[in-house]
Structures are given as structure tokens and as C-alpha cells.
Coordinates of C-alpha atoms in Angstrom, one line a residue:
M560 CA 147.2 60.6 40.7
K561 CA 143.7 61.6 41.9
I562 CA 142.8 65.3 42.0
L563 CA 139.7 66.9 43.4
I564 CA 138.6 70.1 41.8
V565 CA 136.2 72.3 43.9
E566 CA 135.1 75.2 41.7
D567 CA 131.7 76.8 41.3
E568 CA 132.3 78.2 37.8
F569 CA 131.2 75.2 35.7
A570 CA 133.1 76.1 32.6
L571 CA 136.4 76.8 34.4
A572 CA 136.0 73.5 36.5
D573 CA 135.4 71.5 33.3
A574 CA 138.4 73.2 31.5
I575 CA 140.7 72.5 34.5
G576 CA 139.4 68.9 34.6
Q577 CA 140.0 68.3 30.9
T578 CA 143.5 69.8 31.1
L579 CA 144.4 67.5 34.0
K580 CA 142.8 64.5 32.3
N581 CA 145.1 65.1 29.4
C582 CA 148.0 64.8 31.8
N583 CA 146.6 61.4 32.8
Y584 CA 145.3 62.5 36.2
S585 CA 142.1 61.1 37.6
I586 CA 139.6 63.9 38.2
T587 CA 136.5 64.5 40.4
I588 CA 134.7 67.8 40.3
C589 CA 132.5 69.5 42.9
N590 CA 130.7 72.8 42.3
D591 CA 130.2 74.0 45.9
G592 CA 132.2 74.1 49.1
L593 CA 130.1 71.7 51.1
S594 CA 130.1 68.9 48.6
G595 CA 133.8 69.5 48.1
L596 CA 134.5 69.2 51.8
N597 CA 132.5 65.9 52.0
E598 CA 134.4 64.5 49.1
A599 CA 137.8 65.7 50.4
L600 CA 137.1 64.1 53.8
T601 CA 137.3 60.7 52.2
G602 CA 141.1 61.2 52.2
I603 CA 141.5 59.4 48.8
Y604 CA 142.9 62.4 46.8
D605 CA 146.5 63.3 46.2
C606 CA 145.7 67.0 45.6
I607 CA 142.8 69.4 46.0
V608 CA 142.3 72.4 43.6
L609 CA 140.1 74.7 45.6
D610 CA 138.3 78.0 44.8
I611 CA 137.7 80.5 47.6
M612 CA 134.4 82.2 46.7
M613 CA 131.8 79.4 46.5
P614 CA 128.2 78.7 47.6
K615 CA 127.4 76.8 50.8
M616 CA 131.0 77.0 52.2
N617 CA 133.9 79.1 51.0
G618 CA 137.4 77.7 50.4
Y619 CA 138.8 79.1 53.6
E620 CA 136.2 77.2 55.6
V621 CA 136.9 74.0 53.7
I622 CA 140.6 74.2 54.5
K623 CA 140.0 74.8 58.2
E624 CA 137.7 71.8 58.4
L625 CA 140.1 69.5 56.5
R626 CA 143.0 70.5 58.7
K627 CA 141.0 70.1 61.8
E628 CA 140.1 66.6 60.7
K629 CA 143.8 65.9 60.1
I630 CA 143.4 65.6 56.3
Q631 CA 146.8 66.7 55.1
T632 CA 146.1 66.5 51.3
P633 CA 148.0 69.2 49.5
I634 CA 145.7 72.1 48.6
L635 CA 146.1 74.6 45.7
L636 CA 143.9 77.7 46.3
L637 CA 142.4 79.5 43.3
S638 CA 141.0 83.0 43.6
A639 CA 140.4 86.2 41.7
K640 CA 141.6 88.0 44.8
S641 CA 145.1 89.2 44.3
E642 CA 145.6 91.0 47.6
I643 CA 148.5 89.9 49.7
E644 CA 146.3 89.6 52.7
S645 CA 144.2 86.9 51.0
R646 CA 147.2 84.9 50.0
V647 CA 148.8 85.1 53.4
Y648 CA 145.6 84.1 55.2
G649 CA 145.1 81.1 52.9
L650 CA 148.6 79.8 53.4
D651 CA 148.4 80.4 57.1
I652 CA 145.3 78.3 57.6
G653 CA 146.7 75.3 55.7
A654 CA 146.8 75.9 51.9
D655 CA 150.1 74.8 50.2
Y656 CA 150.0 77.3 47.3
Y657 CA 147.9 80.2 46.0
L658 CA 147.2 80.8 42.4
T659 CA 145.5 84.0 41.2
K660 CA 143.0 83.9 38.4
P661 CA 143.5 84.1 35.5
F662 CA 146.4 81.7 35.3
A663 CA 148.3 79.9 32.6
T664 CA 147.6 76.2 32.2
K665 CA 151.3 75.4 32.5
E666 CA 151.5 77.2 35.8
L667 CA 148.6 75.3 37.2
I668 CA 150.2 71.9 36.3
A669 CA 153.5 73.0 37.6
C670 CA 152.0 74.1 40.9
I671 CA 150.2 70.7 41.3
R672 CA 153.5 68.9 40.6
A673 CA 155.3 71.0 43.1
I674 CA 152.9 70.6 46.0
T675 CA 152.4 66.8 45.5
R676 CA 156.1 66.3 45.2
R677 CA 156.6 68.1 48.5
K678 CA 154.1 65.7 50.1
E679 CA 155.9 62.6 48.7
Q680 CA 159.2 63.9 50.2
I681 CA 157.8 63.9 53.8
I682 CA 156.1 60.5 53.7
E683 CA 157.6 58.1 56.2
V684 CA 159.8 55.6 54.4
N685 CA 159.6 52.8 57.0
L686 CA 156.2 52.1 58.5
S687 CA 155.9 49.6 61.4
F688 CA 153.3 47.9 63.5
G689 CA 153.7 45.1 66.1
D690 CA 156.7 43.0 65.0
V691 CA 156.7 44.1 61.3
E692 CA 158.4 46.9 59.5
L693 CA 157.8 47.9 55.9
R694 CA 160.9 49.0 54.1
S695 CA 159.3 50.8 51.2
D696 CA 162.5 51.7 49.4
Q697 CA 163.4 48.0 49.2
S698 CA 159.8 46.7 48.7
E699 CA 160.4 44.5 51.7
L700 CA 158.4 43.4 54.7
V701 CA 160.5 42.5 57.8
N702 CA 159.8 40.7 61.0
Q703 CA 161.8 42.8 63.5
K704 CA 162.0 40.0 66.1
N705 CA 163.5 37.2 63.9
T706 CA 164.8 39.4 61.0
Q707 CA 163.0 37.3 58.4
S708 CA 162.0 39.3 55.4
I709 CA 159.9 38.9 52.2
Q710 CA 159.6 40.9 49.0
M711 CA 156.4 42.7 48.1
S712 CA 154.8 43.2 44.7
H713 CA 153.8 46.8 43.8
K714 CA 150.1 46.4 44.7
E715 CA 151.0 44.4 47.9
L716 CA 153.2 47.3 48.8
Q717 CA 150.5 49.8 48.3
L718 CA 148.0 47.7 50.3
I719 CA 150.2 47.1 53.3
E720 CA 151.2 50.8 53.3
I721 CA 147.5 51.8 53.6
L722 CA 147.0 49.3 56.4
L723 CA 150.1 50.3 58.3
S724 CA 149.4 54.0 57.9
N725 CA 146.0 53.4 59.6
K726 CA 147.2 50.7 62.0
E727 CA 144.3 49.5 64.2
R728 CA 141.7 51.7 62.4
I729 CA 139.3 50.0 60.0
V730 CA 140.0 50.8 56.4
S731 CA 137.0 50.5 54.0
K732 CA 137.1 48.5 50.8
E733 CA 136.0 51.6 49.0
F734 CA 139.0 53.6 50.2
I735 CA 141.5 50.8 49.3
F736 CA 140.0 50.2 45.9
E737 CA 140.1 53.9 45.0
K738 CA 143.6 54.4 46.2
I739 CA 145.1 51.3 44.5
W740 CA 143.0 50.6 41.4
G741 CA 140.7 53.7 40.9
Y742 CA 137.1 53.5 39.9
D743 CA 138.1 53.8 36.2
S744 CA 139.8 50.4 36.5
D745 CA 138.3 47.2 35.0
A746 CA 139.1 45.5 38.3
D747 CA 136.4 44.8 41.0
F748 CA 136.4 44.5 44.8
N749 CA 137.4 40.8 44.5
S750 CA 140.8 42.1 43.7
I751 CA 141.1 43.4 47.2
E752 CA 140.4 39.9 48.7
V753 CA 143.0 38.4 46.4
Y754 CA 145.7 40.8 47.6
I755 CA 144.6 40.6 51.3
S756 CA 145.1 36.8 50.9
F757 CA 148.6 37.4 49.5
L758 CA 149.5 39.7 52.4
R759 CA 148.3 37.2 55.0
K760 CA 150.4 34.5 53.5
K761 CA 153.5 36.8 53.5
L762 CA 152.9 37.7 57.1
A763 CA 152.7 34.0 58.0
A764 CA 155.8 33.3 55.9
I765 CA 157.9 35.6 58.1
D766 CA 156.2 34.3 61.3
S767 CA 154.7 37.6 62.2
D768 CA 152.1 38.0 64.9
V769 CA 150.3 40.7 63.0
K770 CA 147.0 39.7 61.6
I771 CA 144.7 41.3 59.0
K772 CA 141.2 41.2 60.4
S773 CA 138.1 41.4 58.1
K774 CA 135.3 43.5 59.5
R775 CA 132.2 42.3 57.6
G776 CA 130.6 45.1 55.7
L777 CA 133.2 47.6 56.9
G778 CA 136.7 46.7 55.7
Y779 CA 140.0 45.6 57.2
S780 CA 142.3 46.4 60.1
L781 CA 145.6 45.2 61.6
E782 CA 145.7 43.4 64.9
Y783 CA 148.8 42.5 66.9
K784 CA 148.7 39.9 69.6
N785 CA 152.1 38.9 71.1
D786 CA 151.3 35.8 73.1

């Protein structure tokens, strides 16, 4: 799981980061609201731990921008403010939970587990595009016209989920690599090409008219032409 920490208190940010690393989370830290917003807009994170009072842009402004841009990443707000009005406002504009400083480490981790679990529960199980449907619970790709199906490996499943979730939009290699392998991995961008090739063969194997198009220097997108 990839977590973005946006906190201007360097010592606290590092302490949170180390705690989460010890739980095997992948961590990125930003120390002001603007850089945190730009990082969060990539959409690659599973959770954002966000302070309210920060330079350049406060946490409330960050939330508003993210939700305006349809970034639905779960957000855990951190603040020294304990007033009920601050909590209600943060939740009303799009935060998923509000934690008042100082807080216990165990409570922070439990909150992260809770809001990310909630996100997983609302993810669409079956994604579709053109004549194909992905049945994630069965790791199976199905041609809805001829009912042919084929099993997917774990990384194939992750890759086709990303493409189907974005449908005809171009998905960058950077986004795919970070979501599936992570930059701490020993893999390289050639791994993406390998799995794209696997997916193309599986689409062909079930006689699908969905194609994976390469956009040179940009990434990949799905195309459906039913001739």
C-alpha cells in the first residue's frame, strides 16, 4: 500500500513515515500543501495523511482541489484543532476521518486500515469495456459476445484493472509502474511491455475486439472497434 504524508512538521512527518514503513507501507512525504496536492493529483496513492495548518496551501484547500479533480483517495486529516466545527468541516468537504494531535501510533494505523478498507469495499468488482468484462473475484477475463474466457495472473489482473478503470484515457507508464511494482522494486519499465504483450495475447485468445494501443512517449489506452 502506498501512503502520502503531507505534514510541515519535519520531525512528526518522519516519525509517521518510519512507523508506516515498519508496517510495510510505501511512503512519500511532502512538507507543504502545494507540493502535497501536486503529488496527490497523480492518483497513485492508496491513502493520504494530511495536516491542516501548512504553508502554501492548507489541508482544507488540498481536499477541495482533490475532490474537484475527482481524486477519491481516502484522506486522514491531522490537526491540533480539536473543535467540533473543524472536524465537521473537514469531513463535509471530503475527508474520510479526522485525528486530533497528539495521537497514539496504534490509533493512526487503525484509522488508515479503516478508511482504506472502506475504499476496497466500494470498488467495482466487474469492470467492462467493449465486448470484454473483467471478473476480478474469479481472476477471469470474459468476452461477453461469445462467452469465451481466460484466466489472469495477479499482475495481469492489476494491469487490466488499471486500463479498464481508465477506459479510453491514456494511462502513463509511470502510473502503471508505481501502482503495480512501485519504485522500490528491482523491476524496470520493460516489465510493463512484457505484461502488455501478455494481455494482448489473452484478448486475442478470446477473440475480443478490444485493443491495447501504445501512445509513444505517453502510455497506453484501450480501443474498441466493432466492425
